[in-house]
């Protein structure tokens, strides 16, 4: 029995000794995800996509008459404020998680404002219809 314990201990020692050996780390191919946090820098594709979608909604609302010219101006000004916040966040070379959350909150508020303006019942004034061939007055 003691011989078995001795052999088991020797085997464990031999196996554990190889785990402490210093070896060069194997390079990880770029396609394999790693668990290390990757610095995100100033790349904000989700924010940019959301911003483009909001712009399209404002333009579509203006064309359909659901948003008046003045409302569209206010909504575009709100979009410019989001742009300024995004540029300010990226000025130091990195957009932090807190800065991203702040920008997302601003966009969420803008989403609500666009929705309210599109559904508030205000419409652009109807253009008077001008006959193409007016009848002469007699």
GROMACS .gro file of C-alpha atoms in nm:
model
  138
    1UNK     CA    1   0.000   0.000   0.000
    2UNK     CA    2   0.283   0.239   0.082
    3UNK     CA    3   0.438   0.168  -0.254
    4UNK     CA    4   0.115   0.274  -0.429
    5UNK     CA    5   0.107   0.601  -0.234
    6UNK     CA    6   0.469   0.664  -0.316
    7UNK     CA    7   0.413   0.603  -0.689
    8UNK     CA    8   0.100   0.821  -0.692
    9UNK     CA    9   0.285   1.103  -0.519
   10UNK     CA   10   0.576   1.071  -0.762
   11UNK     CA   11   0.337   1.085  -1.059
   12UNK     CA   12   0.162   1.393  -0.924
   13UNK     CA   13   0.495   1.562  -0.864
   14UNK     CA   14   0.608   1.489  -1.219
   15UNK     CA   15   0.282   1.621  -1.367
   16UNK     CA   16   0.276   1.936  -1.155
   17UNK     CA   17   0.640   2.013  -1.230
   18UNK     CA   18   0.561   2.044  -1.599
   19UNK     CA   19   0.286   2.294  -1.527
   20UNK     CA   20   0.536   2.530  -1.362
   21UNK     CA   21   0.774   2.523  -1.657
   22UNK     CA   22   0.823   2.859  -1.828
   23UNK     CA   23   0.712   2.842  -2.188
   24UNK     CA   24   0.642   3.111  -2.440
   25UNK     CA   25   0.270   3.181  -2.469
   26UNK     CA   26   0.114   3.044  -2.780
   27UNK     CA   27  -0.017   3.319  -3.005
   28UNK     CA   28  -0.394   3.332  -3.029
   29UNK     CA   29  -0.529   3.376  -3.380
   30UNK     CA   30  -0.738   3.695  -3.420
   31UNK     CA   31  -1.051   3.492  -3.498
   32UNK     CA   32  -1.050   3.333  -3.152
   33UNK     CA   33  -1.221   3.555  -2.891
   34UNK     CA   34  -1.019   3.631  -2.583
   35UNK     CA   35  -1.138   3.716  -2.235
   36UNK     CA   36  -0.914   4.020  -2.207
   37UNK     CA   37  -1.096   4.353  -2.232
   38UNK     CA   38  -1.028   4.520  -2.563
   39UNK     CA   39  -0.999   4.898  -2.555
   40UNK     CA   40  -1.294   5.030  -2.753
   41UNK     CA   41  -1.142   5.361  -2.845
   42UNK     CA   42  -1.371   5.609  -3.011
   43UNK     CA   43  -1.553   5.357  -3.228
   44UNK     CA   44  -1.929   5.388  -3.160
   45UNK     CA   45  -2.112   5.198  -3.435
   46UNK     CA   46  -2.431   5.141  -3.233
   47UNK     CA   47  -2.460   5.509  -3.146
   48UNK     CA   48  -2.392   5.609  -3.507
   49UNK     CA   49  -2.653   5.367  -3.641
   50UNK     CA   50  -2.910   5.493  -3.391
   51UNK     CA   51  -2.832   5.852  -3.488
   52UNK     CA   52  -2.880   5.778  -3.858
   53UNK     CA   53  -3.211   5.605  -3.782
   54UNK     CA   54  -3.331   5.908  -3.584
   55UNK     CA   55  -3.235   6.141  -3.867
   56UNK     CA   56  -3.430   5.927  -4.114
   57UNK     CA   57  -3.734   5.930  -3.883
   58UNK     CA   58  -3.725   6.311  -3.862
   59UNK     CA   59  -3.696   6.349  -4.240
   60UNK     CA   60  -3.974   6.096  -4.302
   61UNK     CA   61  -4.198   6.272  -4.049
   62UNK     CA   62  -4.136   6.606  -4.212
   63UNK     CA   63  -4.210   6.468  -4.560
   64UNK     CA   64  -4.530   6.299  -4.444
   65UNK     CA   65  -4.647   6.613  -4.268
   66UNK     CA   66  -4.648   6.458  -3.919
   67UNK     CA   67  -4.365   6.691  -3.814
   68UNK     CA   68  -4.380   7.063  -3.882
   69UNK     CA   69  -4.081   7.263  -3.999
   70UNK     CA   70  -4.032   7.418  -3.655
   71UNK     CA   71  -4.055   7.079  -3.481
   72UNK     CA   72  -3.800   6.936  -3.724
   73UNK     CA   73  -3.563   7.223  -3.647
   74UNK     CA   74  -3.590   7.152  -3.274
   75UNK     CA   75  -3.536   6.778  -3.327
   76UNK     CA   76  -3.232   6.842  -3.548
   77UNK     CA   77  -3.092   7.073  -3.280
   78UNK     CA   78  -3.133   6.790  -3.030
   79UNK     CA   79  -2.943   6.560  -3.267
   80UNK     CA   80  -2.662   6.817  -3.288
   81UNK     CA   81  -2.642   6.819  -2.907
   82UNK     CA   82  -2.597   6.440  -2.914
   83UNK     CA   83  -2.325   6.486  -3.180
   84UNK     CA   84  -2.147   6.740  -2.962
   85UNK     CA   85  -2.161   6.505  -2.662
   86UNK     CA   86  -2.021   6.223  -2.876
   87UNK     CA   87  -1.738   6.442  -3.007
   88UNK     CA   88  -1.658   6.563  -2.656
   89UNK     CA   89  -1.648   6.205  -2.528
   90UNK     CA   90  -1.413   6.101  -2.810
   91UNK     CA   91  -1.182   6.401  -2.767
   92UNK     CA   92  -0.948   6.219  -2.528
   93UNK     CA   93  -0.911   5.921  -2.764
   94UNK     CA   94  -1.145   5.687  -2.581
   95UNK     CA   95  -1.519   5.678  -2.511
   96UNK     CA   96  -1.572   5.537  -2.162
   97UNK     CA   97  -1.865   5.324  -2.056
   98UNK     CA   98  -2.014   5.614  -1.860
   99UNK     CA   99  -1.985   5.843  -2.163
  100UNK     CA  100  -2.153   5.582  -2.382
  101UNK     CA  101  -2.436   5.550  -2.130
  102UNK     CA  102  -2.480   5.927  -2.122
  103UNK     CA  103  -2.499   5.944  -2.501
  104UNK     CA  104  -2.745   5.652  -2.511
  105UNK     CA  105  -2.967   5.831  -2.254
  106UNK     CA  106  -2.961   6.144  -2.471
  107UNK     CA  107  -3.059   5.935  -2.774
  108UNK     CA  108  -3.338   5.766  -2.581
  109UNK     CA  109  -3.475   6.109  -2.484
  110UNK     CA  110  -3.451   6.217  -2.848
  111UNK     CA  111  -3.639   5.900  -2.952
  112UNK     CA  112  -3.923   5.993  -2.719
  113UNK     CA  113  -3.927   6.350  -2.850
  114UNK     CA  114  -3.942   6.232  -3.212
  115UNK     CA  115  -4.228   5.998  -3.127
  116UNK     CA  116  -4.419   6.274  -2.943
  117UNK     CA  117  -4.377   6.519  -3.229
  118UNK     CA  118  -4.488   6.264  -3.489
  119UNK     CA  119  -4.801   6.178  -3.290
  120UNK     CA  120  -4.901   6.515  -3.142
  121UNK     CA  121  -5.152   6.597  -3.414
  122UNK     CA  122  -4.966   6.902  -3.543
  123UNK     CA  123  -4.932   6.890  -3.918
  124UNK     CA  124  -4.769   7.113  -4.173
  125UNK     CA  125  -5.009   7.365  -4.324
  126UNK     CA  126  -5.186   7.243  -4.633
  127UNK     CA  127  -5.060   7.404  -4.948
  128UNK     CA  128  -5.334   7.576  -5.143
  129UNK     CA  129  -5.413   7.395  -5.461
  130UNK     CA  130  -5.354   7.616  -5.760
  131UNK     CA  131  -5.536   7.510  -6.075
  132UNK     CA  132  -5.299   7.442  -6.359
  133UNK     CA  133  -5.528   7.602  -6.616
  134UNK     CA  134  -5.736   7.873  -6.452
  135UNK     CA  135  -6.057   7.977  -6.623
  136UNK     CA  136  -6.064   8.337  -6.738
  137UNK     CA  137  -6.298   8.561  -6.543
  138UNK     CA  138  -6.583   8.706  -6.755
   0.00000   0.00000   0.00000
